[in-house]
Coordinates of C-alpha atoms in Angstrom, one line a residue:
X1 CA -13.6 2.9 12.0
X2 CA -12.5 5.0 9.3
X3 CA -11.0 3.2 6.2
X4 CA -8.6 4.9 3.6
X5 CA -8.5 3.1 0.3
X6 CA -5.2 3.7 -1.6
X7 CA -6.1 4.3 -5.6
X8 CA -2.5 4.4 -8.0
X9 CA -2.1 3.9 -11.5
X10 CA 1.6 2.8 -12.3
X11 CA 3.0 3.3 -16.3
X12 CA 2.7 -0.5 -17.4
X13 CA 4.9 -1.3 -20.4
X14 CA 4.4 -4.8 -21.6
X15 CA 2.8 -6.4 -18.6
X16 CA -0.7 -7.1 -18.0
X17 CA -0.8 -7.1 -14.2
X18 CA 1.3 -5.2 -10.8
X19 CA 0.4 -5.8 -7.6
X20 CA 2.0 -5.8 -4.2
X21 CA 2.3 -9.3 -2.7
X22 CA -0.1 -10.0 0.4
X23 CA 2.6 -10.0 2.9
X24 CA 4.2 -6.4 1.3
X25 CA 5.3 -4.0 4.1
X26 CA 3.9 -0.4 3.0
X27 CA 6.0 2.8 4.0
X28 CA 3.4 5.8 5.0
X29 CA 3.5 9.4 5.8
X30 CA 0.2 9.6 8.8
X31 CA -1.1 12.6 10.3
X32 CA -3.0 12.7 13.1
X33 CA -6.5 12.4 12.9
X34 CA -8.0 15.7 13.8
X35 CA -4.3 17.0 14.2
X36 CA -1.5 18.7 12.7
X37 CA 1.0 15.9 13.7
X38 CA 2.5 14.1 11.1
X39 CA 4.9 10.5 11.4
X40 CA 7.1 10.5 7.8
X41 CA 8.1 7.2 6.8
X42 CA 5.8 4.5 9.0
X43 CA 6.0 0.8 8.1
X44 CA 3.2 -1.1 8.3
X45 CA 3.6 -4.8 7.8
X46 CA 0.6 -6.9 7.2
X47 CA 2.2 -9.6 9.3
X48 CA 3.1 -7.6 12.3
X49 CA 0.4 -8.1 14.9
X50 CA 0.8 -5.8 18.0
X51 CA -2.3 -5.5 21.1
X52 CA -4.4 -3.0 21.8
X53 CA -4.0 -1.8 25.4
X54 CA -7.1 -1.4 27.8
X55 CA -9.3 -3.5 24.8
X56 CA -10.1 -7.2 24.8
X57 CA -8.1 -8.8 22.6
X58 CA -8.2 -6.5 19.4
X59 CA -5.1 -6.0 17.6
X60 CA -4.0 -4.1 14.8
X61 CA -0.7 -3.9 12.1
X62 CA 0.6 -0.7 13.5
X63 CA 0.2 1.1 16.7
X64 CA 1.6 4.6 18.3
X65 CA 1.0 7.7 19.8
X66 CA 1.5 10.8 18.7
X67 CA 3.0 12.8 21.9
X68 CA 4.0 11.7 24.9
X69 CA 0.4 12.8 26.9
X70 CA -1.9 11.2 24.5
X71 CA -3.8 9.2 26.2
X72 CA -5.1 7.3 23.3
X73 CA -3.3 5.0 20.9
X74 CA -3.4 5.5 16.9
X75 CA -3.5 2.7 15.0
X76 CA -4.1 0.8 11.6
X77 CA -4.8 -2.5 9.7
X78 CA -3.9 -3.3 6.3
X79 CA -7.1 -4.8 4.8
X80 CA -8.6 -6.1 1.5
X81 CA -12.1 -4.8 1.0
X82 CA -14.0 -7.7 -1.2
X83 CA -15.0 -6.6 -4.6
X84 CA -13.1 -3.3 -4.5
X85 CA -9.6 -3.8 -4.1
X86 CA -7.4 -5.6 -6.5
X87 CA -4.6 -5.9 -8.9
X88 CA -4.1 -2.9 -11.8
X89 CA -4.2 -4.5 -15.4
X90 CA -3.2 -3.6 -18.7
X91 CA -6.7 -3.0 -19.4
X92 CA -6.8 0.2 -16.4
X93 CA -7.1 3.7 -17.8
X94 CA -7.5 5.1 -14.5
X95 CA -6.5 4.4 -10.8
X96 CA -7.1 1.2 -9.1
X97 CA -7.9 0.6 -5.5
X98 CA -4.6 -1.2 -4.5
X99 CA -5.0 -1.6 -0.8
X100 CA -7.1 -0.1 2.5
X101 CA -6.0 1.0 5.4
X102 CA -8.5 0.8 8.8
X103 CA -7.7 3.5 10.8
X104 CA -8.2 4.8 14.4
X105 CA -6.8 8.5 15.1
X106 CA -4.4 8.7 12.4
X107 CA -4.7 9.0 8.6
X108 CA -2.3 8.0 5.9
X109 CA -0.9 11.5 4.0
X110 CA 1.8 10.3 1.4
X111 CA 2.7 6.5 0.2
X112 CA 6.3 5.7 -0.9
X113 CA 6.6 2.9 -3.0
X114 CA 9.2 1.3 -2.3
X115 CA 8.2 -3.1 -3.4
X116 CA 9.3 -5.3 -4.3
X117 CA 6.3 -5.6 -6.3
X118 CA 5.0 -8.5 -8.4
X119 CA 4.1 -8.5 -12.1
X120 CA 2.8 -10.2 -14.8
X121 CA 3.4 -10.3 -18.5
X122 CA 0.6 -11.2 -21.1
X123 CA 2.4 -14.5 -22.1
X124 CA 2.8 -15.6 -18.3
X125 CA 5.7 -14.6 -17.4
X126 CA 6.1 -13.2 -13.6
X127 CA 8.1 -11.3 -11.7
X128 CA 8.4 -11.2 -7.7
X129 CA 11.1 -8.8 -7.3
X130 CA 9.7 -5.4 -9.1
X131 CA 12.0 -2.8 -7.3
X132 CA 11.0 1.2 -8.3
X133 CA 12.2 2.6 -5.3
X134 CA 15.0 4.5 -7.2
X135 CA 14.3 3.9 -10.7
X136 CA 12.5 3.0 -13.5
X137 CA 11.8 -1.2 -13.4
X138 CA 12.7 -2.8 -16.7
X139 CA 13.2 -6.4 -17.9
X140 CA 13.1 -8.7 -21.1
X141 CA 10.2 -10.6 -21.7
X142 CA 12.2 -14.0 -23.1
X143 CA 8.7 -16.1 -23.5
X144 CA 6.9 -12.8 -24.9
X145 CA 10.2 -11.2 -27.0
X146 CA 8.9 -7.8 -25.6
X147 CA 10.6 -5.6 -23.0
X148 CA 8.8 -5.0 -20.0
X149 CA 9.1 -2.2 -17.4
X150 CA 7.1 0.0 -14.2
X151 CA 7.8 3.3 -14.1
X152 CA 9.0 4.7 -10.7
X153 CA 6.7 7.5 -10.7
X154 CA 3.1 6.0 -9.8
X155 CA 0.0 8.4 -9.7
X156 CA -1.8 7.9 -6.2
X157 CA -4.7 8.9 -3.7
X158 CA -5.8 8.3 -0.5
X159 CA -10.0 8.3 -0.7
X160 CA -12.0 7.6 2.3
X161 CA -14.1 4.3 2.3
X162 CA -18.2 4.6 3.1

């Protein structure tokens, strides 16, 4: 099964980590695998859990089809892949590997951000509520006397996993 890693690099000011939490519902434009087709604006929640038909009890986080003859159903799982995705830190120059995506007949095209997101400031402080979806993130640092923000605008690709 195919897997799409999504690499970003969000503008960090102040903070030494951003990450999405573990249960963060992420918005996707898909195209159909080996199609023109395209679904703007899927959610995919890591909690949602739907059944496959005709298999034996497999399951994934998002299930459709793309027209009303297909006889197949598209589908994906969000996933961590050990070792390879993670958090970005301060330390990042380039993109990180944020999240995958196992696929089966579709492929992610375009990711909104949206969050809430979580961050992290070098003196400990954290935020859970990290909201970019139509402006720049900013807060005060009261523990580090720094400003802190996420800019809206985050760098990103979809690369195929081997």
């Amino acid at each position: 099964m195919p897997t799409f890693v999504l690499w970003a690099k969000a503008e960090l000011e102040g903070l030494s980590e951003f990450w999405a939490p573990d249960d963060h519902c992420w918005v996707l434009d898909v195209k159909q695998g080996g199609g023109a087709e395209e679904r703007k604006g899927v959610v995919i929640d890591p909690d949602d859990w739907v059944e496959l038909t005709n298999t034996k009890d497999a399951k994934a986080n998002f299930v459709m089809k793309f027209d009303k003859g297909d006889k197949q159903q598209s589908y994906c799982t969000v996933t961590q892949i050990k070792g390879l995705t993670r958090h970005q830190t301060a330390d990042d120059t380039g993109m990180v590997p944020l999240i995958a995506f196992e696929c089966r007949g579709l492929e992610p095209v375009k990711w909104t951000p949206t969050g809430p997101y979580c961050a992290k400031a070098g003196s400990g402080t954290t935020w859970e509520d990290v909201d970019i979806r139509t402006d720049d993130w900013c807060e005060y640092d009261e523990k580090g006397d720094a400003p802190v923000s996420v800019g809206k605008d985050i760098k990103y690709e979809f690369r195929l996993h081997r």
